[in-house]
mmCIF file of C-alpha atoms in Angstrom:
data_model
loop_
_atom_site.group_PDB
_atom_site.id
_atom_site.type_symbol
_atom_site.label_atom_id
_atom_site.label_comp_id
_atom_site.label_asym_id
_atom_site.label_seq_id
_atom_site.Cartn_x
_atom_site.Cartn_y
_atom_site.Cartn_z
ATOM 1 C CA MET A 317 -13.373 -15.713 13.727
ATOM 2 C CA SER A 318 -11.415 -12.392 13.759
ATOM 3 C CA ARG A 319 -11.863 -10.049 16.538
ATOM 4 C CA ILE A 320 -9.286 -7.461 15.116
ATOM 5 C CA GLY A 321 -12.078 -4.615 15.405
ATOM 6 C CA TYR A 322 -11.840 -5.001 19.291
ATOM 7 C CA LYS A 323 -8.094 -4.352 19.455
ATOM 8 C CA GLU A 324 -7.285 -0.910 20.664
ATOM 9 C CA VAL A 325 -5.216 1.472 18.674
ATOM 10 C CA VAL A 326 -2.506 2.983 20.836
ATOM 11 C CA LEU A 327 -1.722 6.521 19.498
ATOM 12 C CA PRO A 328 2.357 7.242 19.550
ATOM 13 C CA GLU A 329 3.700 10.341 20.782
ATOM 14 C CA GLY A 330 3.079 13.303 18.456
ATOM 15 C CA VAL A 331 -0.163 12.025 16.939
ATOM 16 C CA GLU A 332 -3.312 13.979 16.813
ATOM 17 C CA VAL A 333 -6.649 12.616 16.024
ATOM 18 C CA LYS A 334 -9.726 14.916 15.062
ATOM 19 C CA ARG A 335 -13.219 13.717 14.434
ATOM 20 C CA ASP A 336 -15.901 15.551 12.399
ATOM 21 C CA GLY A 337 -18.829 13.387 11.971
ATOM 22 C CA ASN A 338 -17.692 10.381 9.993
ATOM 23 C CA THR A 339 -14.652 11.863 8.924
ATOM 24 C CA VAL A 340 -11.328 11.323 10.625
ATOM 25 C CA THR A 341 -8.209 13.259 10.516
ATOM 26 C CA VAL A 342 -4.808 11.860 11.796
ATOM 27 C CA LYS A 343 -1.968 14.193 12.138
ATOM 28 C CA GLY A 344 1.681 13.321 12.862
ATOM 29 C CA GLN A 345 5.202 14.251 12.161
ATOM 30 C CA LYS A 346 5.120 12.580 8.309
ATOM 31 C CA GLY A 347 2.009 14.311 7.336
ATOM 32 C CA GLU A 348 -1.865 14.283 7.734
ATOM 33 C CA LEU A 349 -4.293 11.757 6.364
ATOM 34 C CA THR A 350 -8.040 12.209 6.263
ATOM 35 C CA ARG A 351 -10.702 9.222 5.624
ATOM 36 C CA GLU A 352 -14.504 9.126 6.091
ATOM 37 C CA PHE A 353 -15.584 6.042 7.827
ATOM 38 C CA SER A 354 -18.969 4.299 8.130
ATOM 39 C CA ASP A 355 -21.540 5.707 10.651
ATOM 40 C CA GLN A 356 -22.359 1.962 11.644
ATOM 41 C CA ILE A 357 -19.034 1.752 13.596
ATOM 42 C CA SER A 358 -18.626 3.982 16.671
ATOM 43 C CA MET A 359 -15.237 5.311 17.510
ATOM 44 C CA GLU A 360 -14.209 6.482 20.968
ATOM 45 C CA VAL A 361 -10.832 8.451 21.708
ATOM 46 C CA GLU A 362 -9.893 7.959 25.178
ATOM 47 C CA GLY A 363 -6.450 9.661 25.925
ATOM 48 C CA LYS A 364 -3.970 7.835 23.804
ATOM 49 C CA THR A 365 -6.232 5.026 22.821
ATOM 50 C CA VAL A 366 -8.804 4.477 20.259
ATOM 51 C CA LYS A 367 -11.459 1.906 20.483
ATOM 52 C CA PHE A 368 -14.068 0.842 17.834
ATOM 53 C CA ASP A 369 -17.375 -0.698 18.591
ATOM 54 C CA ARG A 370 -20.281 -2.260 16.525
ATOM 55 C CA PRO A 371 -24.058 -2.138 17.296
ATOM 56 C CA ALA A 372 -24.842 -5.359 15.733
ATOM 57 C CA ASP A 373 -23.559 -8.776 15.132
ATOM 58 C CA ASP A 374 -24.546 -9.441 11.421
ATOM 59 C CA ASN A 375 -21.874 -10.379 8.987
ATOM 60 C CA LYS A 376 -21.577 -6.914 7.213
ATOM 61 C CA THR A 377 -21.156 -5.012 10.166
ATOM 62 C CA LYS A 378 -18.661 -7.566 11.597
ATOM 63 C CA ALA A 379 -16.691 -7.010 8.344
ATOM 64 C CA LEU A 380 -16.855 -3.373 8.558
ATOM 65 C CA HIS A 381 -15.826 -3.325 12.240
ATOM 66 C CA GLY A 382 -12.441 -4.995 11.584
ATOM 67 C CA THR A 383 -11.845 -3.097 8.204
ATOM 68 C CA THR A 384 -12.559 0.298 10.022
ATOM 69 C CA ARG A 385 -10.119 -0.690 12.618
ATOM 70 C CA ALA A 386 -7.467 -1.791 10.266
ATOM 71 C CA LEU A 387 -7.686 1.429 8.059
ATOM 72 C CA PHE A 388 -7.467 3.576 11.014
ATOM 73 C CA HIS A 389 -4.363 1.665 12.331
ATOM 74 C CA ASN A 390 -2.875 2.124 8.857
ATOM 75 C CA MET A 391 -3.469 5.646 9.073
ATOM 76 C CA VAL A 392 -1.608 5.938 12.326
ATOM 77 C CA VAL A 393 1.378 3.963 11.230
ATOM 78 C CA GLY A 394 1.544 6.128 7.963
ATOM 79 C CA VAL A 395 1.880 9.413 9.573
ATOM 80 C CA THR A 396 4.535 7.964 12.231
ATOM 81 C CA GLU A 397 6.577 5.599 10.292
ATOM 82 C CA GLY A 398 5.293 5.602 6.595
ATOM 83 C CA PHE A 399 5.112 2.851 4.140
ATOM 84 C CA LYS A 400 7.258 1.517 1.521
ATOM 85 C CA LYS A 401 7.160 -1.016 -1.400
ATOM 86 C CA GLU A 402 10.417 -2.379 -3.111
ATOM 87 C CA LEU A 403 10.375 -3.587 -6.633
ATOM 88 C CA GLU A 404 13.023 -5.193 -8.717
ATOM 89 C CA LEU A 405 13.545 -5.732 -12.266
ATOM 90 C CA GLN A 406 14.648 -9.046 -13.744
ATOM 91 C CA GLY A 407 15.521 -9.333 -17.398
ATOM 92 C CA VAL A 408 18.419 -8.427 -19.922
ATOM 93 C CA GLY A 409 18.305 -4.766 -20.663
ATOM 94 C CA TYR A 410 15.565 -3.822 -17.998
ATOM 95 C CA ARG A 411 16.534 -0.908 -16.094
ATOM 96 C CA ALA A 412 15.075 1.977 -14.074
ATOM 97 C CA GLN A 413 16.417 5.540 -13.616
ATOM 98 C CA MET A 414 15.008 8.851 -12.211
ATOM 99 C CA LYS A 415 15.120 11.851 -14.595
ATOM 100 C CA GLY A 416 13.890 14.918 -12.459
ATOM 101 C CA ASN A 417 11.030 13.475 -10.399
ATOM 102 C CA LYS A 418 9.936 11.014 -13.071
ATOM 103 C CA LEU A 419 10.612 7.420 -13.088
ATOM 104 C CA VAL A 420 11.731 6.150 -16.395
ATOM 105 C CA LEU A 421 11.507 2.576 -17.259
ATOM 106 C CA ASN A 422 13.173 0.452 -20.057
ATOM 107 C CA VAL A 423 11.604 -2.789 -19.961
ATOM 108 C CA GLY A 424 11.453 -4.260 -23.361
ATOM 109 C CA TYR A 425 9.014 -1.965 -25.150
ATOM 110 C CA SER A 426 9.919 -0.001 -28.212
ATOM 111 C CA HIS A 427 9.584 3.319 -25.984
ATOM 112 C CA PRO A 428 10.513 4.252 -22.255
ATOM 113 C CA VAL A 429 7.724 4.136 -19.878
ATOM 114 C CA GLU A 430 7.399 7.082 -17.548
ATOM 115 C CA PHE A 431 5.787 7.473 -14.168
ATOM 116 C CA ILE A 432 5.367 10.799 -12.384
ATOM 117 C CA PRO A 433 4.617 10.410 -8.623
ATOM 118 C CA GLU A 434 1.200 11.517 -7.304
ATOM 119 C CA ASP A 435 1.236 13.943 -4.123
ATOM 120 C CA GLY A 436 2.435 12.323 -1.134
ATOM 121 C CA LEU A 437 4.448 9.643 -2.632
ATOM 122 C CA LYS A 438 8.226 9.470 -3.318
ATOM 123 C CA ILE A 439 9.913 7.305 -5.691
ATOM 124 C CA GLU A 440 13.768 6.295 -5.654
ATOM 125 C CA ALA A 441 15.756 3.891 -7.919
ATOM 126 C CA PRO A 442 18.892 3.335 -6.076
ATOM 127 C CA SER A 443 20.218 0.978 -8.680
ATOM 128 C CA ALA A 444 19.226 0.293 -12.228
ATOM 129 C CA THR A 445 17.174 -2.932 -11.368
ATOM 130 C CA SER A 446 15.480 -1.488 -8.088
ATOM 131 C CA ILE A 447 12.682 0.857 -7.473
ATOM 132 C CA ILE A 448 11.331 2.075 -4.012
ATOM 133 C CA VAL A 449 7.910 3.720 -3.537
ATOM 134 C CA SER A 450 7.427 5.133 -0.236
ATOM 135 C CA GLY A 451 4.721 7.762 1.186
ATOM 136 C CA ILE A 452 2.342 7.877 4.089
ATOM 137 C CA SER A 453 -0.888 6.433 2.650
ATOM 138 C CA LYS A 454 -0.529 2.466 2.541
ATOM 139 C CA GLU A 455 -3.327 2.517 -0.227
ATOM 140 C CA GLU A 456 -1.623 4.928 -2.465
ATOM 141 C CA VAL A 457 1.754 3.509 -2.089
ATOM 142 C CA GLY A 458 0.435 -0.175 -2.925
ATOM 143 C CA ASP A 459 -1.590 1.042 -5.787
ATOM 144 C CA PHE A 460 1.148 3.132 -7.296
ATOM 145 C CA ALA A 461 3.502 0.013 -7.059
ATOM 146 C CA ALA A 462 1.051 -2.112 -8.362
ATOM 147 C CA ARG A 463 0.775 0.087 -11.544
ATOM 148 C CA ILE A 464 4.396 0.149 -11.775
ATOM 149 C CA ARG A 465 4.535 -3.815 -11.740
ATOM 150 C CA LEU A 466 1.817 -4.163 -14.387
ATOM 151 C CA THR A 467 3.942 -2.132 -16.853
ATOM 152 C CA ARG A 468 5.745 -5.623 -17.340
ATOM 153 C CA ALA A 469 4.511 -8.200 -14.763
ATOM 154 C CA PRO A 470 6.778 -11.278 -14.314
ATOM 155 C CA GLU A 471 6.299 -13.915 -16.680
ATOM 156 C CA PRO A 472 6.454 -17.804 -15.804
ATOM 157 C CA TYR A 473 8.735 -19.171 -18.531
ATOM 158 C CA LYS A 474 11.843 -16.872 -18.191
ATOM 159 C CA GLY A 475 11.085 -14.883 -14.942
ATOM 160 C CA LYS A 476 11.560 -11.586 -16.552
ATOM 161 C CA GLY A 477 9.558 -8.554 -15.603
ATOM 162 C CA ILE A 478 8.971 -6.203 -12.608
ATOM 163 C CA ARG A 479 8.343 -7.958 -9.287
ATOM 164 C CA TYR A 480 8.301 -6.958 -5.695
ATOM 165 C CA VAL A 481 11.217 -8.055 -3.642
ATOM 166 C CA GLY A 482 10.963 -11.344 -2.320
ATOM 167 C CA GLU A 483 8.038 -12.223 -4.675
ATOM 168 C CA PHE A 484 8.076 -15.781 -5.687
ATOM 169 C CA VAL A 485 7.158 -16.218 -9.207
ATOM 170 C CA ARG A 486 6.209 -19.900 -10.217
ATOM 171 C CA ARG A 487 8.117 -21.131 -13.216
ATOM 172 C CA LYS A 488 6.822 -23.303 -16.170
ATOM 173 C CA GLU A 489 8.433 -25.550 -18.221
ATOM 174 C CA GLY A 490 8.366 -24.786 -21.986
ATOM 175 C CA LYS A 491 7.313 -26.777 -24.885
ATOM 176 C CA THR A 492 9.464 -29.775 -25.495
ATOM 177 C CA GLY A 493 10.306 -31.187 -29.220
ATOM 178 C CA LYS A 494 9.276 -34.665 -30.361
#
């Protein structure tokens, strides 16, 4: 059984937490994040530590307890350090490049695929076969990186496609003749 909800979140130097009912705003040197949490979980800010507590021990409340603490911790890490996802392109002729603030992908379609970053996200293409998505919201960074990956997900026969750095793609054997 996980007890992650009972772990205290220690606020680093320069991080401010404001509460307005169930809405919590975390402000740091990289930016500001706001999220609305469930009213079933109580939150106590004591100096530089934040504690979460649950009123009951039913399964839904237990799950919500750990989730609330993890989401808040991700907000704190986001406004202090930020998050990033790295993607790599594998395939002959597959390439990524930046045109202004747009990411342009050539991944085997008859047309280039363009991505415009949302507010708070930053996209880089340090080389023709690598992409870096960074920002302060873990949820938005992961979602945007997943959408880029879905443009051409890695296929199991030749391994071509867009994958996360370090992702293992299980290869399959092709058909054999008689």
